[in-house]
Short mmCIF file of C-alpha atoms in Angstrom, two decimals:
data_model
loop_
_atom_site.label_atom_id
_atom_site.label_comp_id
_atom_site.label_asym_id
_atom_site.label_seq_id
_atom_site.Cartn_x
_atom_site.Cartn_y
_atom_site.Cartn_z
CA MET P 1379 32.82 10.36 -4.35
CA GLU P 1380 32.20 12.16 -7.38
CA CYS P 1381 31.32 8.81 -8.82
CA VAL P 1382 28.92 7.18 -5.84
CA GLN P 1383 27.39 10.80 -6.99
CA LYS P 1384 26.86 10.44 -10.26
CA ALA P 1385 25.85 6.55 -9.88
CA GLU P 1386 22.97 8.01 -7.02
CA ALA P 1387 21.45 10.94 -9.03
CA GLU P 1388 21.18 8.81 -12.09
CA GLU P 1389 18.77 6.06 -9.56
CA ALA P 1390 17.17 8.77 -8.35
CA ALA P 1391 15.86 9.50 -11.74
CA ARG P 1392 15.20 5.63 -12.74
CA GLY P 1393 12.94 5.67 -9.59
CA GLU P 1394 11.16 9.50 -11.19
CA GLN P 1395 10.87 7.18 -15.37
CA ARG P 1396 9.48 3.99 -13.39
CA LYS P 1397 6.95 5.89 -11.46
CA ALA P 1398 6.41 7.94 -14.24
CA ALA P 1399 5.64 5.02 -16.35
CA GLU P 1400 3.89 3.50 -13.58
CA LYS P 1401 1.59 5.85 -13.70
CA PRO P 1402 -1.78 4.82 -15.79
CA THR P 1403 -4.02 6.97 -18.16
CA TRP P 1404 -7.42 6.30 -18.88
CA SER P 1405 -9.57 6.89 -22.43
CA GLU P 1406 -12.66 8.33 -22.44
CA GLU P 1407 -14.50 4.81 -22.65
CA THR P 1408 -17.04 4.25 -19.83
CA VAL P 1409 -18.73 1.08 -18.02
CA GLU P 1410 -21.61 1.16 -15.87
CA VAL P 1411 -22.38 -1.80 -14.19
CA THR P 1412 -24.87 -2.58 -10.72
CA LEU P 1413 -23.29 -4.21 -7.72
CA ALA P 1414 -26.48 -5.52 -6.20
CA THR P 1415 -24.46 -6.21 -3.04
CA ARG P 1416 -21.73 -6.27 -1.03
CA PRO P 1417 -19.28 -6.81 0.26
CA PHE P 1418 -18.72 -5.98 -4.00
CA GLY P 1419 -15.04 -8.24 -3.74
CA MET P 1420 -12.62 -5.75 -5.20
CA THR P 1421 -10.04 -3.66 -3.93
CA PRO P 1422 -8.27 0.04 -4.49
CA SER P 1423 -5.09 0.37 -5.02
CA GLN P 1424 -3.28 1.82 -2.36
CA ASP P 1425 -0.79 4.03 -4.71
CA GLN P 1426 -3.50 5.98 -6.84
CA GLU P 1427 -5.72 8.87 -6.85
CA GLY P 1428 -9.55 8.35 -6.98
CA TYR P 1429 -10.56 4.73 -7.00
CA VAL P 1430 -8.80 2.71 -8.93
CA VAL P 1431 -9.62 -1.39 -8.94
CA GLU P 1432 -6.15 -3.47 -8.51
CA LYS P 1433 -7.49 -7.01 -7.74
CA VAL P 1434 -11.48 -8.21 -7.89
CA ASN P 1435 -12.50 -11.56 -6.27
CA ALA P 1436 -12.68 -14.31 -8.93
CA ALA P 1437 -12.53 -16.90 -6.72
CA ASP P 1438 -16.22 -16.19 -5.00
CA ALA P 1439 -18.52 -16.58 -7.55
CA THR P 1440 -21.19 -14.46 -5.15
CA LYS P 1441 -19.16 -11.34 -5.14
CA PRO P 1442 -21.10 -9.04 -8.25
CA ALA P 1443 -18.12 -6.77 -9.66
CA HIS P 1444 -16.91 -10.39 -10.90
CA GLY P 1445 -20.07 -11.14 -12.76
CA ALA P 1446 -20.20 -7.92 -13.34
CA GLY P 1447 -17.11 -7.98 -15.71
CA VAL P 1448 -15.20 -5.72 -13.43
CA LEU P 1449 -11.00 -5.56 -14.50
CA PRO P 1450 -7.80 -4.42 -12.80
CA GLY P 1451 -7.55 -0.60 -13.46
CA TRP P 1452 -10.53 0.36 -13.71
CA LYS P 1453 -11.27 3.70 -12.11
CA VAL P 1454 -14.77 3.95 -10.67
CA VAL P 1455 -16.15 7.71 -12.23
CA ALA P 1456 -19.24 8.34 -11.18
CA VAL P 1457 -21.53 6.35 -8.10
CA ASN P 1458 -24.40 6.88 -8.52
CA ASP P 1459 -24.84 9.22 -12.06
CA GLU P 1460 -23.04 11.10 -8.80
CA PRO P 1461 -19.10 12.22 -10.51
CA VAL P 1462 -16.21 11.70 -8.07
CA ASP P 1463 -13.65 13.79 -9.51
CA GLY P 1464 -11.47 15.22 -7.07
CA LYS P 1465 -12.74 13.14 -4.23
CA ASP P 1466 -9.73 10.95 -2.52
CA LEU P 1467 -10.37 7.28 -2.36
CA PRO P 1468 -11.94 7.04 1.95
CA GLU P 1469 -14.48 9.77 0.30
CA ILE P 1470 -15.09 7.42 -2.58
CA GLN P 1471 -15.32 4.50 -0.85
CA GLN P 1472 -17.84 6.68 1.32
CA LEU P 1473 -20.57 6.80 -1.11
CA THR P 1474 -19.68 3.68 -1.97
CA LYS P 1475 -21.16 2.54 1.50
CA ASP P 1476 -23.67 5.60 1.84
CA SER P 1477 -25.67 3.66 -1.32
CA PRO P 1478 -28.45 1.72 -1.01
CA LEU P 1479 -28.52 -0.84 -2.98
CA PRO P 1480 -28.22 -1.51 -5.71
CA VAL P 1481 -25.36 0.93 -6.80
CA ARG P 1482 -25.04 1.47 -9.97
CA VAL P 1483 -20.79 2.42 -10.76
CA THR P 1484 -19.16 3.70 -13.69
CA PHE P 1485 -15.56 3.29 -14.38
CA ALA P 1486 -13.69 4.35 -17.59
CA MET P 1487 -11.24 2.09 -18.61
CA PRO P 1488 -8.24 2.19 -19.04
CA ALA P 1489 -5.55 3.41 -21.41
CA SER P 1490 -3.76 -0.45 -21.86
CA PRO P 1491 -4.97 -3.36 -20.16
CA TRP P 1492 -2.97 -3.90 -16.41
CA TYR P 1493 -1.18 -7.05 -15.13
CA PRO P 1494 -1.27 -9.26 -11.98
CA CYS P 1495 2.18 -9.61 -10.41
CA SER P 1496 2.91 -14.04 -10.14
CA THR P 1497 4.57 -12.92 -6.95
CA CYS P 1498 3.05 -10.04 -5.48
CA GLY P 1499 -0.22 -10.26 -6.59
CA ARG P 1500 -1.51 -6.86 -7.47
CA SER P 1501 -2.25 -5.11 -10.44
CA TYR P 1502 -0.57 -2.27 -12.77
CA PRO P 1503 -0.24 -0.60 -16.25
CA PRO P 1504 2.49 -2.65 -18.29
CA GLY P 1505 5.35 0.42 -16.95
CA GLY P 1506 5.22 -1.36 -13.56
CA PHE P 1507 6.68 -4.37 -15.07
CA GLY P 1508 9.94 -4.86 -17.20
CA ARG P 1509 9.81 -4.89 -21.43
CA LYS P 1510 11.05 -8.78 -20.66
CA MET P 1511 7.79 -9.68 -17.39
CA LEU P 1512 5.62 -8.59 -20.27
CA SER P 1513 6.79 -10.72 -22.62
CA LYS P 1514 5.97 -13.31 -19.51
CA PRO P 1515 3.11 -15.83 -19.18
CA ASP P 1516 0.89 -14.63 -16.21
CA ALA P 1517 2.29 -17.28 -13.88
CA GLN P 1518 6.19 -16.03 -14.47
CA ARG P 1519 5.22 -12.10 -14.48
CA ARG P 1520 6.82 -10.29 -12.12
CA CYS P 1521 6.28 -6.60 -11.39
CA SER P 1522 9.52 -4.40 -10.89
CA LYS P 1523 9.43 -3.59 -7.51
CA CYS P 1524 9.69 -7.16 -6.82
CA VAL P 1525 12.61 -8.21 -9.02
CA GLU P 1526 13.31 -5.12 -7.41
CA ALA P 1527 13.25 -6.92 -4.15
CA ALA P 1528 14.32 -10.73 -5.20
CA GLU P 1529 17.74 -8.80 -6.56
CA ALA P 1530 17.90 -7.25 -3.20
CA ALA P 1531 17.69 -10.55 -0.56
CA LYS P 1532 20.38 -12.01 -3.21
CA ALA P 1533 22.55 -9.65 -3.02
CA GLU P 1534 22.26 -9.64 0.37
CA LYS P 1535 22.77 -13.35 1.28
CA ARG P 1536 25.70 -13.34 -1.89
CA GLY P 1537 27.26 -11.15 1.01
CA LYS P 1538 26.70 -12.73 4.34
CA ALA P 1539 28.53 -15.70 2.32
CA ALA P 1540 31.43 -13.49 1.34
#
C-alpha cells in the first residue's frame, strides 16, 4: 500500500512540475500590429491567462494576423493603447470586437519560442514537450499531453490483447 501511495505522490509531483514548466514567460519586448479586417485569423489559448495566441491561420492569406507576422505565444497586452492587464480572455476578445477597424494590438513576445504539436496542432512553450521531442523536426514533434495519451492508448490496447 505504501508503494502505491508513494507512486501516486511522485506522479502528482511530476504533474505539478510539468504544469509549471508549461507556464510561459514573456520578455519586455513588445510589438504593435494593425489588424484591418475581421476575423483576425488568430486563435487564443484556453490554457493561459489573458489572450495568448495559440494558432495563427497561415492557410488563408486574407487573415491579417498572418500578414502582420503574429506568432503563437504572443500575448495581447493592449488593444488600441488600452492595457488589458487583469482582464480575462472573454473581456479581451470583446474589447477587440468592439474596437473600430483598424485595431492596433500590442503583443508581448514570449521569452522563448513556442513550438507546434504535430498531433493536436496546438502550440506550447518548450516546457510542453519532452527534451527528446524538442530535438525532432516539426512534423514529428508531439507535446507531452499527446505522447501521454498515445502511451495510455497503447497500454490499454495491450491490456485488452492479454
